[in-house]
Coordinates of C-alpha atoms in Angstrom, one line a residue:
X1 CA 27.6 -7.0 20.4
X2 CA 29.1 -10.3 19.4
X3 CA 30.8 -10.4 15.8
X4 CA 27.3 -11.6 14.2
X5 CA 29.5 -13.8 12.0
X6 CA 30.4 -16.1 15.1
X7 CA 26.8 -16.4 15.6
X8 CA 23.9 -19.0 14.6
X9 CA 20.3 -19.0 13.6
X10 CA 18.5 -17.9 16.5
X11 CA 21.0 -16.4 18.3
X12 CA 22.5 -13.7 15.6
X13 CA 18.4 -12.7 15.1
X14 CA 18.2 -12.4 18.8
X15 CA 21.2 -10.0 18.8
X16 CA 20.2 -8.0 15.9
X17 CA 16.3 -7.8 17.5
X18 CA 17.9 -6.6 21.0
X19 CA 19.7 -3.5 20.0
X20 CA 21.2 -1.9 17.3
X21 CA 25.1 -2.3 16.3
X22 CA 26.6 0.9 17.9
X23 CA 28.5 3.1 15.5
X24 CA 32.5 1.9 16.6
X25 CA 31.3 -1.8 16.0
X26 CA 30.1 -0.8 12.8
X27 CA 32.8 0.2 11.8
X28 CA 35.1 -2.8 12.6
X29 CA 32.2 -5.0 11.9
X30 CA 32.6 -5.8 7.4
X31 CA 29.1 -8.0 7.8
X32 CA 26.5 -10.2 9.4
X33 CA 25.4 -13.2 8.6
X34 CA 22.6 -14.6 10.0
X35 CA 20.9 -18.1 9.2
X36 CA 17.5 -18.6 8.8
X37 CA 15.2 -21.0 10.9
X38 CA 11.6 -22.2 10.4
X39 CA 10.0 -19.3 11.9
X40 CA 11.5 -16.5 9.3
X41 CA 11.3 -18.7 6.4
X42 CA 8.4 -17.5 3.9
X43 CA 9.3 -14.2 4.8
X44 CA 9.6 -11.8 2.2
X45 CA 13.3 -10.1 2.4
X46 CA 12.2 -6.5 2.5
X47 CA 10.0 -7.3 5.7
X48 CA 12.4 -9.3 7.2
X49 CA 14.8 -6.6 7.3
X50 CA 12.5 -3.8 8.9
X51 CA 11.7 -6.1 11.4
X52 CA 15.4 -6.9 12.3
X53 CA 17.5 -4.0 11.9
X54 CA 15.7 -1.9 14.4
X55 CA 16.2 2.2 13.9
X56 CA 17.2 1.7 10.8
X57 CA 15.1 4.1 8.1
X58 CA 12.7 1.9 5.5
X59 CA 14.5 4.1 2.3
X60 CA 17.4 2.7 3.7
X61 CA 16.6 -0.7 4.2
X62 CA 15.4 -0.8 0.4
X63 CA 18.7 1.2 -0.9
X64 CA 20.4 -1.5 0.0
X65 CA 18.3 -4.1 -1.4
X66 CA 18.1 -2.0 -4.8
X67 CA 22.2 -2.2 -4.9
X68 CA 22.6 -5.7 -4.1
X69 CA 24.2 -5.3 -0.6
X70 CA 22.1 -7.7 0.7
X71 CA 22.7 -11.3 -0.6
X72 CA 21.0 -14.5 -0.2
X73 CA 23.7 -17.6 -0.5
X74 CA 25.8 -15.2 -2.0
X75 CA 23.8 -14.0 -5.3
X76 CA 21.7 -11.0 -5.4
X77 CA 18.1 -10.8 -4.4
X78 CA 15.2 -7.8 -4.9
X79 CA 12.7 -7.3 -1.9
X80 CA 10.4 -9.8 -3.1
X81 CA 12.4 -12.9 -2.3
X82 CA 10.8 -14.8 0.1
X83 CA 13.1 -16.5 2.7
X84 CA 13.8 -20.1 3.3
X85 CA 15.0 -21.9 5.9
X86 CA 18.8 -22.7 6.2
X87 CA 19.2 -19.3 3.8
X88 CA 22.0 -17.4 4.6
X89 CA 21.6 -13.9 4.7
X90 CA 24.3 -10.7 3.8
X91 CA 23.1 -7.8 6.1
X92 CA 26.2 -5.0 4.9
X93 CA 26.8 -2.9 8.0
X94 CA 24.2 -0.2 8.9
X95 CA 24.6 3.2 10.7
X96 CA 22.0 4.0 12.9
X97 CA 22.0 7.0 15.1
X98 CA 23.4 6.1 19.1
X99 CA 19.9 7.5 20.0
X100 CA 18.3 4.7 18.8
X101 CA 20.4 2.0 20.5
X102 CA 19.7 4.1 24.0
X103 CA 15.9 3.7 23.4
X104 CA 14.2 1.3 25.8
X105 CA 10.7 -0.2 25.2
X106 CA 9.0 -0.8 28.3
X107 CA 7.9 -4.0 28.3
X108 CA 4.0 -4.3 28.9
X109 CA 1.1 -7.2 28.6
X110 CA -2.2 -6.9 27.8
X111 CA -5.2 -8.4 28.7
X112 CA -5.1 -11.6 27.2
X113 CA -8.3 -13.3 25.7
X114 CA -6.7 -16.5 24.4
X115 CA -3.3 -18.2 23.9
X116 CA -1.2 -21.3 23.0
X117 CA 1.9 -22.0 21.2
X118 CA 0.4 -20.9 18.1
X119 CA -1.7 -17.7 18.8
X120 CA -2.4 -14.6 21.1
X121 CA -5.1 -12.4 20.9
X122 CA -5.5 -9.7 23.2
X123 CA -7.8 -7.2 24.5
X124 CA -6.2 -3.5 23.4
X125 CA -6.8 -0.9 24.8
X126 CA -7.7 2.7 23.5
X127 CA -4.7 5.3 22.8
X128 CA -2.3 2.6 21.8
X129 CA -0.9 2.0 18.8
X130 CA -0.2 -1.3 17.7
X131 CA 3.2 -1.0 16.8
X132 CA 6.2 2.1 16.2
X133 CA 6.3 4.7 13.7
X134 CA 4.6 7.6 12.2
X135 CA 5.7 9.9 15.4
X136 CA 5.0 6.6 17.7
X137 CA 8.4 5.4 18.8
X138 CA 6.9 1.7 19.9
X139 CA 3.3 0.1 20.3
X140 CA 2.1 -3.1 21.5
X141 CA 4.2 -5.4 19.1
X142 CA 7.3 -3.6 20.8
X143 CA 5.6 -3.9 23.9
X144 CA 4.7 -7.7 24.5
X145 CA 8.1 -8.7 23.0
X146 CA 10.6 -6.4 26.0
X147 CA 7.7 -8.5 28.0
X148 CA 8.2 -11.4 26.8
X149 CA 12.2 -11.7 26.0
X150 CA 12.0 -15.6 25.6
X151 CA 9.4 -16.2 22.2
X152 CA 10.8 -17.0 19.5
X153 CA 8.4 -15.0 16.9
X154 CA 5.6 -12.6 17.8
X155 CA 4.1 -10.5 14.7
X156 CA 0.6 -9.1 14.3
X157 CA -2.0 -11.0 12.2
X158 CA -3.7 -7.6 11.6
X159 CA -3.9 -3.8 12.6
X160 CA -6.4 -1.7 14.5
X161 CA -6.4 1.6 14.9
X162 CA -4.4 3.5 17.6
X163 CA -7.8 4.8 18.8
X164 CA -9.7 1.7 18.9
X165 CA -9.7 -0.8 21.2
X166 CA -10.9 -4.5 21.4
X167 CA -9.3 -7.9 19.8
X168 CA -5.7 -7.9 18.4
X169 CA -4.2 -11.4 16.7
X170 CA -0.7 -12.2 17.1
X171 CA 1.2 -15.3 15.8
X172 CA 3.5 -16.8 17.9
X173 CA 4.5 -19.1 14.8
X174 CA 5.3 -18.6 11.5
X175 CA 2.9 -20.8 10.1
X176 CA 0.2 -19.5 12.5
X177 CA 0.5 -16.3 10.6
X178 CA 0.4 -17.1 7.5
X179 CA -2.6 -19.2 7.5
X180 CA -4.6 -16.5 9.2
X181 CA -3.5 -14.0 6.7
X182 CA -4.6 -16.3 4.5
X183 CA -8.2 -16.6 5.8
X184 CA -8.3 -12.7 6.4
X185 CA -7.2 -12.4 2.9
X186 CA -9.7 -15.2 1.8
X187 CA -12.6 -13.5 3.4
X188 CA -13.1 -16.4 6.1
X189 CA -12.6 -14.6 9.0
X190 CA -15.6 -13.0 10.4
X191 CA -14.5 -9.5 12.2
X192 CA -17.4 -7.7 14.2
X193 CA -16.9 -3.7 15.7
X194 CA -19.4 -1.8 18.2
X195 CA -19.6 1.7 16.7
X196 CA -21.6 4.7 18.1
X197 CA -22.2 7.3 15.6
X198 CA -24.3 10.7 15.2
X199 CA -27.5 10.8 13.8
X200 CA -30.9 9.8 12.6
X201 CA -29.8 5.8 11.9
X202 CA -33.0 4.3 10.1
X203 CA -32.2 0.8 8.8
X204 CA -32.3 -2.3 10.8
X205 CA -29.3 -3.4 8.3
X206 CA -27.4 -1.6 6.0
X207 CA -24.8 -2.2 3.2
X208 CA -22.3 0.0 2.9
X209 CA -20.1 -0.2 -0.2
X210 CA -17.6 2.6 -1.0
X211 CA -14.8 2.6 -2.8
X212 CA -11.7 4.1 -0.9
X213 CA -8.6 5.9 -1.7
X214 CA -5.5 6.1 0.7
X215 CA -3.1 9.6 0.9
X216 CA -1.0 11.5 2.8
X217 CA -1.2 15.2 3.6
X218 CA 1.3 18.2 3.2
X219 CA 2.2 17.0 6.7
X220 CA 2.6 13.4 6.5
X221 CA -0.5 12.4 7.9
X222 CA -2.4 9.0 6.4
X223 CA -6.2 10.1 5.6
X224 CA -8.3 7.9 3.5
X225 CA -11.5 9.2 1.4
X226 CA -14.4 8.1 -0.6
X227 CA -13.5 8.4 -4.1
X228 CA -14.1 6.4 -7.6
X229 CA -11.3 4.4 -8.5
X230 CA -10.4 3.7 -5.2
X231 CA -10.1 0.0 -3.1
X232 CA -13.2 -1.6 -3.5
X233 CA -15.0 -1.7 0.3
X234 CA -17.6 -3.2 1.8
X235 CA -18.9 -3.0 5.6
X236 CA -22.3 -4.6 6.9
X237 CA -24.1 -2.1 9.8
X238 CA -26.8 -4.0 11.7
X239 CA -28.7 -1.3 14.4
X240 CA -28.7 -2.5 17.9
X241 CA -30.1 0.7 19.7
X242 CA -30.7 4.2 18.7
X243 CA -31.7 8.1 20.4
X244 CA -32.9 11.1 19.1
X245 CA -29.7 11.8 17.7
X246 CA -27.6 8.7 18.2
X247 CA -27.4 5.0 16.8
X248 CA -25.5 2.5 18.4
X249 CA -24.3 -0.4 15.4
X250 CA -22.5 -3.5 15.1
X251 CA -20.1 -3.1 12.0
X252 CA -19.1 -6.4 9.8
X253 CA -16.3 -6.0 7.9
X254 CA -16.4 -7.8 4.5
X255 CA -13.5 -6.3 3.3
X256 CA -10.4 -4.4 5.8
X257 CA -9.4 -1.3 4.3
X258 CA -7.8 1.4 6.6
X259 CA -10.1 2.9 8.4
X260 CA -13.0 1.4 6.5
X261 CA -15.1 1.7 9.2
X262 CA -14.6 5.5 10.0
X263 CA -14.3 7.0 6.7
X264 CA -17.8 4.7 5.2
X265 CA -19.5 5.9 8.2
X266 CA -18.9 9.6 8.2
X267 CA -19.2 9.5 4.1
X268 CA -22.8 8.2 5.1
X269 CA -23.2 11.1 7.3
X270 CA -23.1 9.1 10.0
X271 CA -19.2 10.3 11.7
X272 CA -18.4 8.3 14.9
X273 CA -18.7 9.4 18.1
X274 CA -15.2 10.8 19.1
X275 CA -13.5 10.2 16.1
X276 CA -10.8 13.5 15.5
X277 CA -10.0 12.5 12.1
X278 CA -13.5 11.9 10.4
X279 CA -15.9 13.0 13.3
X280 CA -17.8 15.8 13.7
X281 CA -15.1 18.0 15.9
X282 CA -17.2 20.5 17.5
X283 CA -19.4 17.7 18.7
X284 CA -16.9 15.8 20.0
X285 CA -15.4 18.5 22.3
X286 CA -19.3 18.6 23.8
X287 CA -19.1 14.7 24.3
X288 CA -15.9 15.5 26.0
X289 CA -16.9 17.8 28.5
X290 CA -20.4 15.6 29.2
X291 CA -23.1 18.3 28.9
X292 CA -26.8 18.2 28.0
X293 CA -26.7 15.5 31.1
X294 CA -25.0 13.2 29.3
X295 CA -21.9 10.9 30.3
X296 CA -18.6 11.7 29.2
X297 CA -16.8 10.4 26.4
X298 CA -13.1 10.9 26.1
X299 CA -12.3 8.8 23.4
X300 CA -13.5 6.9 19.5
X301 CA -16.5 5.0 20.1
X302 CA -15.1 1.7 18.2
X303 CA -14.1 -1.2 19.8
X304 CA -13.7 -4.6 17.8
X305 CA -15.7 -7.2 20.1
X306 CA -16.0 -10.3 17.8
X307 CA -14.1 -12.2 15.6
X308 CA -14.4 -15.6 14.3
X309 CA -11.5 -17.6 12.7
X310 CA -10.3 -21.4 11.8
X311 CA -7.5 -22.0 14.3
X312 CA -4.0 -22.4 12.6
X313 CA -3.4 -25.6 13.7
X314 CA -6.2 -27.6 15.2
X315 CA -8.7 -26.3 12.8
X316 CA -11.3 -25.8 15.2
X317 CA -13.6 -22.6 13.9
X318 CA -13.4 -20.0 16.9
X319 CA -15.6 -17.4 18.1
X320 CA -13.9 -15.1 20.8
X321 CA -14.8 -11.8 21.9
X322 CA -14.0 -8.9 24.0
X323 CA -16.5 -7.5 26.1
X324 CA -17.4 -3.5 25.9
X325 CA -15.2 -1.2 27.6
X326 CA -16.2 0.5 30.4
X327 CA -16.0 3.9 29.7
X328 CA -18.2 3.2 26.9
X329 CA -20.5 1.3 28.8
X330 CA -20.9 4.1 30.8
X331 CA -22.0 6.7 28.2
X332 CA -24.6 4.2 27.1
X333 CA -26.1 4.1 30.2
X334 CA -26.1 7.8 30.2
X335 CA -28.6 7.3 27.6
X336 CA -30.2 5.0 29.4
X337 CA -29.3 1.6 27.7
X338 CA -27.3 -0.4 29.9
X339 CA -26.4 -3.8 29.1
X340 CA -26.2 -3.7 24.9
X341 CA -25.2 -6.4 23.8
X342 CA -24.4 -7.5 20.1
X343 CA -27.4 -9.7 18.5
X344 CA -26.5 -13.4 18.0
X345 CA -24.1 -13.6 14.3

């Protein structure tokens, strides 16, 4: 890699996004300096860095924050800063492990529902995450930009869960982001989930409003529960078809807590269909192997298939939506209710 100190705005981020500074270099290398452009400014510093400096641990990334390594036009800074263009930023060398710079992302699109300079939203699938970490070395963040080697800026507007599938925002500006997560955090935005659940389902509509506290397990794992206290939540279920023992709903998230959807659902004795973290596990394993006559299901029935948003730029209110995937198409069928479709908003 170039001495980053030789190098420019957009081309010193380029080089520190592309790879990571291999050990020797490191060692010869006393710091970088990169400028910032229109696109990073606003940033806070702490997330600037975790974005950039690729491999490198978060405690890592905020010990040198908390000892002043970093430097913004030469004085000291705490991760709150928020970047402005034409800053120049002290990034003190970093050691990463060589494994890290060997690592290849494979670059991969998605199915792409809309796009233009300012925004893409696409179609995930189930099974992938939507970006590295927590045992998942790369998702699709990592994925569409080894795809796409020439954008300037791609960053997720939101998150979905690994399991679900359906429609994921990602600014291609700056500014595009941070007026959406603006409106998401204003409650403007109007984000709409099929969800298939177990159980006796008995209200056309149904709010849902259960406070919700985020931990980790002995093992590391991220599990939320109902408990006083906790993040207020609130989640609108309309019906739209239901069995003996199944319900098929439409979900309207008011509020977007993790895993909101899962955990006031199976609190309500209502656990998802598929769903290994909250679900009801020994059911789930007959839904995989498809008895009683019924279709197979081989994954979390939740799939985000609406949302509504102002458009960054043109300010045009926007409705798009991503149609229900096949394999759970299928298992509705199975139950003899083809064609469900979500009632009009």
């Amino acid at each position: 890699m170039k001495d980053l100190e030789r190098i420019s705005g957009k081309t010193e981020r380029m080089a520190i996004q592309n790879g990571v500074v291999p050990p020797s270099s490191q060692q010869a290398l006393q710091a970088q300096f990169v400028t910032i452009g229109e696109e990073d400014a606003g940033q806070r510093i702490d997330n600037y860095l975790l974005r950039v400096c690729k491999g490198v641990p978060k405690s890592h990334i905020y010990r040198i924050l908390r000892s002043g390594e970093v430097r913004v036009n030469k004085g000291r800074i705490d991760q709150l800063y928020r970047l402005a263009e034409g800053d120049m930023v002290r990034i003190p060398p970093i050691r990463v492990a060589e494994k890290a710079s060997n690592e290849t992302v494979p670059g991969t699109e998605f199915p792409v529902v809309y796009e233009d300079a300012h925004l893409l939203v696409i179609n995930k699938p189930a099974g992938v995450a939507v970006h590295g970490g927590s045992g998942v070395s790369y998702g699709v963040i990592e994925q569409l930009r080894a795809a796409r080697p020439q954008a300037k800026f791609l960053e997720l507007v939101h998150r979905l869960d690994r399991e679900t599938s359906g429609l994921l925002l990602i600014g291609k500006k700056r500014s595009a982001l941070t007026h959406l997560h603006d409106q998401m955090r204003d409650g403007t935005t109007d984000k709409r989930y099929f969800a298939a659940v177990k159980g006796d389902w008995q209200n056309k509509r149904q709010h849902v409003k259960l406070p919700l506290h985020k931990y980790t397990t002995a093992d590391g794992e991220k599990r939320v529960v109902v408990q006083a206290g906790g993040q207020e939540a609130h989640t609108i279920f309309n019906l739209l078809k239901k069995w003996h023992d199944f319900a098929l709903l439409e979900a309207e998230l008011k509020t977007g807590r993790t895993h909101q959807i899962r955990v006031h659902l199976a609190s309500s004795g209502f656990p998802i269909l598929g769903d290994e973290k909250y679900g009801d596990f020994a059911f789930n394993k007959q839904l995989h192997k498809a008895g009683a006559g019924r279709g197979a299901l081989k994954r979390m029935f939740l799939h985000a298939h609406q949302i509504t948003f102002t458009h960054p730029d043109s300010g045009e209110r926007m409705t798009l939506r991503a149609p229900m995937p096949e394999e759970c198409e299928r298992f509705l069928i199975s139950l003899g209710a083809p064609g469900i479709r979500a009632p009009d908003a």
